[in-house]
mmCIF file of C-alpha atoms in Angstrom:
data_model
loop_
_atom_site.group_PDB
_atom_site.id
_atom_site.type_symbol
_atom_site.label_atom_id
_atom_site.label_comp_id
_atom_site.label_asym_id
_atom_site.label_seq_id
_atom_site.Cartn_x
_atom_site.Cartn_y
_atom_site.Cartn_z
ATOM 1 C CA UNK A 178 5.011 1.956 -34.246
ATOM 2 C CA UNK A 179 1.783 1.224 -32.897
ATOM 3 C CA UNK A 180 -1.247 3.530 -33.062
ATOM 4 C CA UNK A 181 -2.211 4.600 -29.634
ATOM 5 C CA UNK A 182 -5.509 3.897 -28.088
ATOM 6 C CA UNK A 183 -6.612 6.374 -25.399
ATOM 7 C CA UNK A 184 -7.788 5.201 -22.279
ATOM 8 C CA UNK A 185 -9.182 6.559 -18.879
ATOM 9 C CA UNK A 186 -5.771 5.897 -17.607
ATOM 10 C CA UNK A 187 -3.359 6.981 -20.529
ATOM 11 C CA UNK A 188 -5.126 9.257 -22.905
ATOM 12 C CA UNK A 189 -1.997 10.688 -24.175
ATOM 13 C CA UNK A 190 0.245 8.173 -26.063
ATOM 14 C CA UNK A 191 3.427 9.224 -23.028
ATOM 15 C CA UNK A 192 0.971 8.244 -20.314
ATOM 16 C CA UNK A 193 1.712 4.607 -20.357
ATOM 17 C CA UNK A 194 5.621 4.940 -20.538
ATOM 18 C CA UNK A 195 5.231 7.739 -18.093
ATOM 19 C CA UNK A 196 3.461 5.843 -15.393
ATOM 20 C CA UNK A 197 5.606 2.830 -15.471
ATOM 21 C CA UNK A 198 8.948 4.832 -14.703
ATOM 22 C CA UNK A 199 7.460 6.359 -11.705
ATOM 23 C CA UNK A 200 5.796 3.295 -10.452
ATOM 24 C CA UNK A 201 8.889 1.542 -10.933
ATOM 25 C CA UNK A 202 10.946 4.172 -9.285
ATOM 26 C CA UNK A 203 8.606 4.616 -6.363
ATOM 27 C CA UNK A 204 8.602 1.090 -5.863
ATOM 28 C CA UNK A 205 12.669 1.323 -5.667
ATOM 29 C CA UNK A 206 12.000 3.992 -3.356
ATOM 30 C CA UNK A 207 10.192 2.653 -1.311
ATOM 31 C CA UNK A 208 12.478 -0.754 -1.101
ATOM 32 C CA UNK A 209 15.718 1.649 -0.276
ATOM 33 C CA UNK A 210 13.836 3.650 2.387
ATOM 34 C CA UNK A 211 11.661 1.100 4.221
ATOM 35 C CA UNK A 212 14.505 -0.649 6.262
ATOM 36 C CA UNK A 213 15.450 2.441 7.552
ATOM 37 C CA UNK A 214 11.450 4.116 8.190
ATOM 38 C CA UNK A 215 8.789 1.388 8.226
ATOM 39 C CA UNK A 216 6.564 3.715 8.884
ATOM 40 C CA UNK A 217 7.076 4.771 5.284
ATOM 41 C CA UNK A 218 5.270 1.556 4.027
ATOM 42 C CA UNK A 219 2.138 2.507 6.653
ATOM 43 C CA UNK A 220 2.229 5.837 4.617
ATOM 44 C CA UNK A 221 2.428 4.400 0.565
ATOM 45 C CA UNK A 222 -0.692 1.937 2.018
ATOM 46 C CA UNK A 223 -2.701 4.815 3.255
ATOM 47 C CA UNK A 224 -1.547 6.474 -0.208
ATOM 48 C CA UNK A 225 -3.088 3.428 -2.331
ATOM 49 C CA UNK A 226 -6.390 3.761 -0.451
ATOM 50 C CA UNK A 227 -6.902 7.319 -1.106
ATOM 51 C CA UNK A 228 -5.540 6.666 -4.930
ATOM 52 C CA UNK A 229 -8.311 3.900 -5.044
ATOM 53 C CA UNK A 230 -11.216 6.088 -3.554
ATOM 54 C CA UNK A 231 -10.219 9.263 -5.502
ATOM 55 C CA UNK A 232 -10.398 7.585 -9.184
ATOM 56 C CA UNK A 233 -14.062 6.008 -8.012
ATOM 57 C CA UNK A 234 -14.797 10.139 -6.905
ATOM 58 C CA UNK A 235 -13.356 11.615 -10.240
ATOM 59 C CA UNK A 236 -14.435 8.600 -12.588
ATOM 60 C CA UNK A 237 -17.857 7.718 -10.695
ATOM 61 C CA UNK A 238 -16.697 4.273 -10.640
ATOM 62 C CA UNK A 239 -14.203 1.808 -9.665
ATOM 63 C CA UNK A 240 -10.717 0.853 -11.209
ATOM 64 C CA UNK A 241 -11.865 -2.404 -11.905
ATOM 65 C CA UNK A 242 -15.115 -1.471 -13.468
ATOM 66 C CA UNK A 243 -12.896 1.045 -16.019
ATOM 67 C CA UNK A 244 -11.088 -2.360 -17.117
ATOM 68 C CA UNK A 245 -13.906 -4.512 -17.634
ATOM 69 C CA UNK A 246 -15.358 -1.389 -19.529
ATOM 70 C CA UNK A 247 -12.523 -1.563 -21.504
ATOM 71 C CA UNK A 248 -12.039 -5.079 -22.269
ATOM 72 C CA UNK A 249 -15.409 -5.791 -23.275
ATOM 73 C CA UNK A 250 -15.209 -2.339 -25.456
ATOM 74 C CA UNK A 251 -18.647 -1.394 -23.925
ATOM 75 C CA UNK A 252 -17.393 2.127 -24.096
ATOM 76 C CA UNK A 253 -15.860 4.420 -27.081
ATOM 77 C CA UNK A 254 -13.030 6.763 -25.311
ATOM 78 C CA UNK A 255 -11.936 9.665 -27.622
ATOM 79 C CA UNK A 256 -8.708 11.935 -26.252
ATOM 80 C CA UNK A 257 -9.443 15.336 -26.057
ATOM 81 C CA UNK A 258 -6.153 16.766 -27.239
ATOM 82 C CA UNK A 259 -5.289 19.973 -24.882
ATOM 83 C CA UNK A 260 -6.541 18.416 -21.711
ATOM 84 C CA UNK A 261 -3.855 14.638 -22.380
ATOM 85 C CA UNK A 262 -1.368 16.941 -23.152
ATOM 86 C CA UNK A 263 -1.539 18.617 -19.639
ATOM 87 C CA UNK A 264 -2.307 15.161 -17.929
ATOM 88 C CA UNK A 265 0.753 13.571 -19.949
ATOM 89 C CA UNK A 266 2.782 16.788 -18.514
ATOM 90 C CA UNK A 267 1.286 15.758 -14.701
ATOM 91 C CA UNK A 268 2.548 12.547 -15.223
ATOM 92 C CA UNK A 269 5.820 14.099 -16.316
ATOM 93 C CA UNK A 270 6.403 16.236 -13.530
ATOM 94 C CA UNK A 271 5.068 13.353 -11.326
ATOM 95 C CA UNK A 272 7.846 10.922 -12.935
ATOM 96 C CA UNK A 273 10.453 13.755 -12.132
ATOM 97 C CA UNK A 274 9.704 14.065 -8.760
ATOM 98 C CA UNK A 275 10.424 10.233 -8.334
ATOM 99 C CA UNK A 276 13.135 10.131 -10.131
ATOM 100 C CA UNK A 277 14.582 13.022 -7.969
ATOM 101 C CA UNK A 278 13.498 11.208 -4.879
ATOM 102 C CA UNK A 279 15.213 8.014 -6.257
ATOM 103 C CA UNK A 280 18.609 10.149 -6.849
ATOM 104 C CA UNK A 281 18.493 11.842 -3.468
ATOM 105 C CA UNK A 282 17.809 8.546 -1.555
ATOM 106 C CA UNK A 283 20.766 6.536 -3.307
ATOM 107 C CA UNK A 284 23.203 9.307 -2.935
ATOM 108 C CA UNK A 285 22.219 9.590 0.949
ATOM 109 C CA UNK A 286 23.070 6.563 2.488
ATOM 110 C CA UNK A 287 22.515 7.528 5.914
ATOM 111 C CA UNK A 288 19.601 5.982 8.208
ATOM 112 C CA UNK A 289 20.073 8.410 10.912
ATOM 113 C CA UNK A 290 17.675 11.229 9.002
ATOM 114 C CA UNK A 291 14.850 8.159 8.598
ATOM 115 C CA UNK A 292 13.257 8.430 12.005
ATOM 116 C CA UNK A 293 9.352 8.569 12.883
ATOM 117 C CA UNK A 294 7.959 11.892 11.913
ATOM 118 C CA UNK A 295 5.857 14.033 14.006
ATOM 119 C CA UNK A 296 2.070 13.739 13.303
ATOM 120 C CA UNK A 297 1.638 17.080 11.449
ATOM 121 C CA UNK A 298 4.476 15.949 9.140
ATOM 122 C CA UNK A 299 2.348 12.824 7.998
ATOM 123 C CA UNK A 300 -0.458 14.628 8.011
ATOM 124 C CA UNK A 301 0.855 17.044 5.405
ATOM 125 C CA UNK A 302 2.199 14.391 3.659
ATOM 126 C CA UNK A 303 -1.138 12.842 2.938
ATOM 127 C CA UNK A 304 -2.747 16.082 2.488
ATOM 128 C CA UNK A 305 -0.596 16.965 -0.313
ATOM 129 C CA UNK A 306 -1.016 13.320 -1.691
ATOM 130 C CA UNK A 307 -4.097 13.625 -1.735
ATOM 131 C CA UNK A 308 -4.688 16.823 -3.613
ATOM 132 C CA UNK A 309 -1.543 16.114 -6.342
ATOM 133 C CA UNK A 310 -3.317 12.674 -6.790
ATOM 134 C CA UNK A 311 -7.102 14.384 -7.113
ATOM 135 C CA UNK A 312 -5.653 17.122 -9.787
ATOM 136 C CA UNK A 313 -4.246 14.165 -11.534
ATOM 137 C CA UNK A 314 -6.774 12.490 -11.875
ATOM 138 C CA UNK A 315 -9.150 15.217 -12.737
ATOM 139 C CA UNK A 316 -6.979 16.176 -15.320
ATOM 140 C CA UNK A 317 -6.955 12.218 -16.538
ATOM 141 C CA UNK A 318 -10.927 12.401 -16.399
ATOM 142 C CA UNK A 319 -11.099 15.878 -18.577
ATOM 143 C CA UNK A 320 -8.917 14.325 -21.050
ATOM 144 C CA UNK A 321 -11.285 11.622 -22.442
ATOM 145 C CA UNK A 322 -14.468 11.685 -23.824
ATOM 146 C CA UNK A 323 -16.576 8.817 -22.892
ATOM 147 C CA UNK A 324 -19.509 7.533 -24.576
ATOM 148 C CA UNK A 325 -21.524 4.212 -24.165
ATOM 149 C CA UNK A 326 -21.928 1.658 -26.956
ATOM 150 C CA UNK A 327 -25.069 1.045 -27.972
ATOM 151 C CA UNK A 328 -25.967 -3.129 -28.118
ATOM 152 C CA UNK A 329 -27.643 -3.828 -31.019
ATOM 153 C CA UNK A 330 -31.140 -5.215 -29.759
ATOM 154 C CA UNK A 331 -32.260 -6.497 -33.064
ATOM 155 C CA UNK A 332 -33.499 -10.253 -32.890
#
């Protein structure tokens, strides 16, 4: 067993495992539903945008800064313990919710129910993207403690 390191990202040792079952499943999700809504690959683009934007709001920079911070170990980031347990249950009840979305989309094998929405149902749908994916984050954010490294300047 390896010792966990926390990051911005995965602060609580579950995080990591966490993340990858619901990417995976909302990739398979997306691959079962697209042929019958393509309109549903307009909507997980839109969704990676506002991902994107909301970690540079919430972390005050980008994702790819928060990797080369991390590589380079130009920052020391300490898990506060209460807050990575509630971000590591997010992620659980995230993973759920694609899990159950995988389930009910490979038991239904219908297209007919895949049409275009209405506007106010996208809408909503982003809306509440948006504000799951900002409490996520926020909780991700409160669960680290982030502190530079000092260089040593001596010559």
């Amino acid at each position: 067993m390896t010792t966990h390191r926390p990051t911005r990202t995965c602060p609580h040792p579950l995080c990591r495992p966490l993340h990858a079952i619901a990417a995976t499943g909302s990739l398979l999700v997306a691959a079962a539903v697209a042929p019958h809504g393509p309109w549903i690959i307009g909507i997980l683009v839109i969704g990676g945008l506002f991902s994107a934007a909301i970690y540079q709001l919430v972390h005050r920079q980008t994702m790819v800064a928060s990797i080369k911070e991390e590589l380079h170990q130009t920052v020391t980031i300490t898990a506060r313990p209460a807050w990575a347990r509630a971000a590591a249950i997010v992620d659980a009840i995230w993973t759920v919710i694609v899990l159950a979305m995988l389930a009910s989309v490979l038991a239904d094998q219908t297209a007919s129910d895949w049409g275009t929405p209405s506007r106010i149902t996208l809408l909503a749908s982003v809306a509440v993207g948006v504000v799951l994916t900002a409490t996520t984050e926020g909780l991700h954010r409160r669960a680290v403690h982030i502190e530079r490294v000092q260089a040593d300047t001596e010559a």
